[in-house]
Amino acid sequence: MAPMPTTLWAASSLFLSFLRLPCGALGAASEPLLGGEYVPTTDVGYITDLTELLDAIEQSTDSSKGLEFYKKVTDLASSTSLEHLSTVRTPHERANPLSSILKYALYRSDNGNGNEIHVSRDGMEFLDKPIDSYGDSIVIAEFNKRSGYNPVLTAETIRATNVWMGT
């Protein structure tokens, strides 16, 4: 399967709209929409920056360099990075019952700590990290997998995980 074109990644930027970035942090903004959850802006530079970081990961042959790109903050005002997108909880996610079902399934999986049926969300883990960071857990596992670093697969994992978390 061919790598996902970066234009598709940029198209998935709807997820970024749920980050509640501060007004003015990303350029000219108009009236907030969706009850203040989305503030339209004409500055899409941060999307370009994130797309370029994904391209850099895809081209890197060293996992430590790829991890550096994953953690690199592109917009200081909003602390936007690929890592940040893999850890942030969106308003959509909090309202989506499938998100809770997915997290419970991850918690109960072989890679979760789900020995107990009734446990608070704070006690749930997946890949030895808090369940709310499951996206980051998946990406870090991809960087560190036993079969070795594959930059194209890692970039695809980041794309898929961030889109998955945003829907």
Short mmCIF file of C-alpha atoms in Angstrom, two decimals:
data_model
loop_
_atom_site.label_atom_id
_atom_site.label_comp_id
_atom_site.label_asym_id
_atom_site.label_seq_id
_atom_site.Cartn_x
_atom_site.Cartn_y
_atom_site.Cartn_z
CA MET A 1 0.00 0.00 0.00
CA ALA A 2 1.38 3.41 -0.97
CA PRO A 3 1.98 6.03 1.73
CA MET A 4 -0.91 8.43 2.39
CA PRO A 5 -0.41 11.67 0.44
CA THR A 6 0.28 14.60 2.72
CA THR A 7 -2.73 16.42 1.30
CA LEU A 8 -4.96 13.80 2.94
CA TRP A 9 -3.22 14.47 6.25
CA ALA A 10 -3.85 18.18 5.84
CA ALA A 11 -7.49 17.41 5.03
CA SER A 12 -7.79 15.65 8.37
CA SER A 13 -7.06 18.94 10.10
CA LEU A 14 -10.63 19.05 11.35
CA PHE A 15 -9.19 17.25 14.37
CA LEU A 16 -6.99 20.26 14.99
CA SER A 17 -10.07 22.45 15.23
CA PHE A 18 -11.11 20.66 18.40
CA LEU A 19 -7.91 21.56 20.25
CA ARG A 20 -9.40 24.84 21.43
CA LEU A 21 -6.35 26.81 20.38
CA PRO A 22 -6.36 30.37 21.73
CA CYS A 23 -7.85 33.05 19.51
CA GLY A 24 -5.11 34.93 17.75
CA ALA A 25 -2.58 32.16 18.41
CA LEU A 26 -2.81 31.02 14.82
CA GLY A 27 -3.66 34.20 12.92
CA ALA A 28 -6.76 36.12 11.97
CA ALA A 29 -9.91 34.54 13.38
CA SER A 30 -13.59 35.08 12.84
CA GLU A 31 -16.52 34.41 15.16
CA PRO A 32 -16.26 31.13 17.12
CA LEU A 33 -18.46 28.29 15.90
CA LEU A 34 -19.88 25.16 17.51
CA GLY A 35 -20.44 26.88 20.83
CA GLY A 36 -16.88 28.18 20.92
CA GLU A 37 -15.25 24.81 20.21
CA TYR A 38 -13.97 25.90 16.79
CA VAL A 39 -12.44 29.24 15.93
CA PRO A 40 -11.93 29.66 12.17
CA THR A 41 -8.59 31.10 11.15
CA THR A 42 -6.88 32.06 7.93
CA ASP A 43 -3.49 30.91 9.20
CA VAL A 44 -2.97 27.25 8.33
CA GLY A 45 0.79 27.36 8.84
CA TYR A 46 0.60 25.00 11.79
CA ILE A 47 -1.02 22.35 9.55
CA THR A 48 1.78 22.78 7.03
CA ASP A 49 4.35 22.50 9.84
CA LEU A 50 2.79 19.28 11.16
CA THR A 51 2.62 17.84 7.64
CA GLU A 52 6.30 18.66 7.11
CA LEU A 53 7.16 16.93 10.39
CA LEU A 54 5.33 13.81 9.20
CA ASP A 55 7.27 13.96 5.94
CA ALA A 56 10.51 14.31 7.95
CA ILE A 57 9.61 11.24 10.04
CA GLU A 58 8.86 9.31 6.86
CA GLN A 59 12.31 10.21 5.49
CA SER A 60 14.27 9.61 8.70
CA THR A 61 16.27 6.42 9.03
CA ASP A 62 17.00 6.89 12.74
CA SER A 63 14.18 6.31 15.25
CA SER A 64 15.61 8.85 17.70
CA LYS A 65 15.47 11.52 14.98
CA GLY A 66 11.92 10.45 14.09
CA LEU A 67 10.93 10.68 17.76
CA GLU A 68 12.47 14.16 17.89
CA PHE A 69 10.23 15.23 14.97
CA TYR A 70 7.21 13.65 16.71
CA LYS A 71 7.80 15.72 19.86
CA LYS A 72 8.80 18.97 18.13
CA VAL A 73 6.49 21.88 19.01
CA THR A 74 5.49 23.80 15.87
CA ASP A 75 3.46 26.57 17.45
CA LEU A 76 4.67 27.89 20.79
CA ALA A 77 1.41 29.71 21.57
CA SER A 78 -0.62 26.51 21.47
CA SER A 79 2.13 23.92 22.14
CA THR A 80 1.04 22.07 19.00
CA SER A 81 3.07 19.00 18.15
CA LEU A 82 2.27 15.58 16.73
CA GLU A 83 2.76 14.22 20.25
CA HIS A 84 0.28 16.78 21.63
CA LEU A 85 -2.33 15.67 19.10
CA SER A 86 -1.86 12.07 20.28
CA THR A 87 -2.55 12.96 23.90
CA VAL A 88 -5.21 15.69 23.85
CA ARG A 89 -8.84 14.86 24.63
CA THR A 90 -11.24 16.63 22.31
CA PRO A 91 -14.78 17.74 23.22
CA HIS A 92 -16.00 15.36 20.50
CA GLU A 93 -14.18 12.46 22.13
CA ARG A 94 -15.67 13.21 25.53
CA ALA A 95 -19.19 13.20 24.03
CA ASN A 96 -18.71 10.10 21.88
CA PRO A 97 -19.82 6.90 23.67
CA LEU A 98 -17.72 4.81 21.26
CA SER A 99 -14.62 6.49 22.68
CA SER A 100 -15.41 5.10 26.14
CA ILE A 101 -16.10 1.65 24.69
CA LEU A 102 -12.79 1.72 22.79
CA LYS A 103 -10.84 2.77 25.89
CA TYR A 104 -12.51 0.07 27.97
CA ALA A 105 -11.63 -2.53 25.31
CA LEU A 106 -7.99 -1.35 25.28
CA TYR A 107 -7.94 -1.48 29.10
CA ARG A 108 -9.30 -5.06 29.08
CA SER A 109 -6.95 -6.20 26.25
CA ASP A 110 -3.71 -8.13 26.71
CA ASN A 111 -1.86 -4.79 26.58
CA GLY A 112 -4.07 -3.18 29.22
CA ASN A 113 -4.11 -3.57 32.97
CA GLY A 114 -7.79 -4.61 32.95
CA ASN A 115 -8.00 -7.24 35.64
CA GLU A 116 -10.94 -5.55 37.35
CA ILE A 117 -14.28 -4.86 35.70
CA HIS A 118 -15.16 -1.85 37.87
CA VAL A 119 -12.33 0.65 38.02
CA SER A 120 -12.14 4.42 37.74
CA ARG A 121 -10.85 5.92 34.52
CA ASP A 122 -7.76 7.13 36.42
CA GLY A 123 -6.81 3.50 37.13
CA MET A 124 -7.09 2.36 33.52
CA GLU A 125 -3.87 1.84 31.55
CA PHE A 126 -2.91 0.71 28.07
CA LEU A 127 0.70 -0.16 27.20
CA ASP A 128 1.68 0.94 30.74
CA LYS A 129 0.36 4.51 30.28
CA PRO A 130 -2.90 6.18 31.31
CA ILE A 131 -5.75 5.12 29.02
CA ASP A 132 -6.43 8.70 27.87
CA SER A 133 -2.96 8.68 26.26
CA TYR A 134 -3.69 5.59 24.18
CA GLY A 135 -2.84 7.39 20.92
CA ASP A 136 0.61 8.33 22.18
CA SER A 137 1.05 4.82 23.61
CA ILE A 138 0.40 3.30 20.18
CA VAL A 139 2.81 5.70 18.45
CA ILE A 140 5.61 5.16 21.00
CA ALA A 141 5.12 1.37 20.70
CA GLU A 142 5.54 1.77 16.94
CA PHE A 143 8.82 3.67 17.43
CA ASN A 144 10.11 0.97 19.81
CA LYS A 145 8.79 -2.26 18.27
CA ARG A 146 11.06 -5.30 18.32
CA SER A 147 11.12 -5.69 14.55
CA GLY A 148 12.85 -2.32 14.21
CA TYR A 149 12.07 1.18 13.13
CA ASN A 150 10.15 1.60 9.88
CA PRO A 151 9.79 5.35 9.17
CA VAL A 152 6.96 5.00 6.62
CA LEU A 153 4.91 2.75 8.92
CA THR A 154 5.58 5.05 11.86
CA ALA A 155 4.36 8.11 9.93
CA GLU A 156 1.26 6.16 8.84
CA THR A 157 0.64 5.14 12.46
CA ILE A 158 0.80 8.78 13.57
CA ARG A 159 -1.58 9.85 10.79
CA ALA A 160 -4.07 7.09 11.49
CA THR A 161 -3.97 7.51 15.26
CA ASN A 162 -4.50 11.26 15.13
CA VAL A 163 -7.38 10.97 12.68
CA TRP A 164 -8.85 8.10 14.74
CA MET A 165 -8.70 10.15 17.94
CA GLY A 166 -10.32 13.12 16.22
CA THR A 167 -13.38 11.24 14.98
#
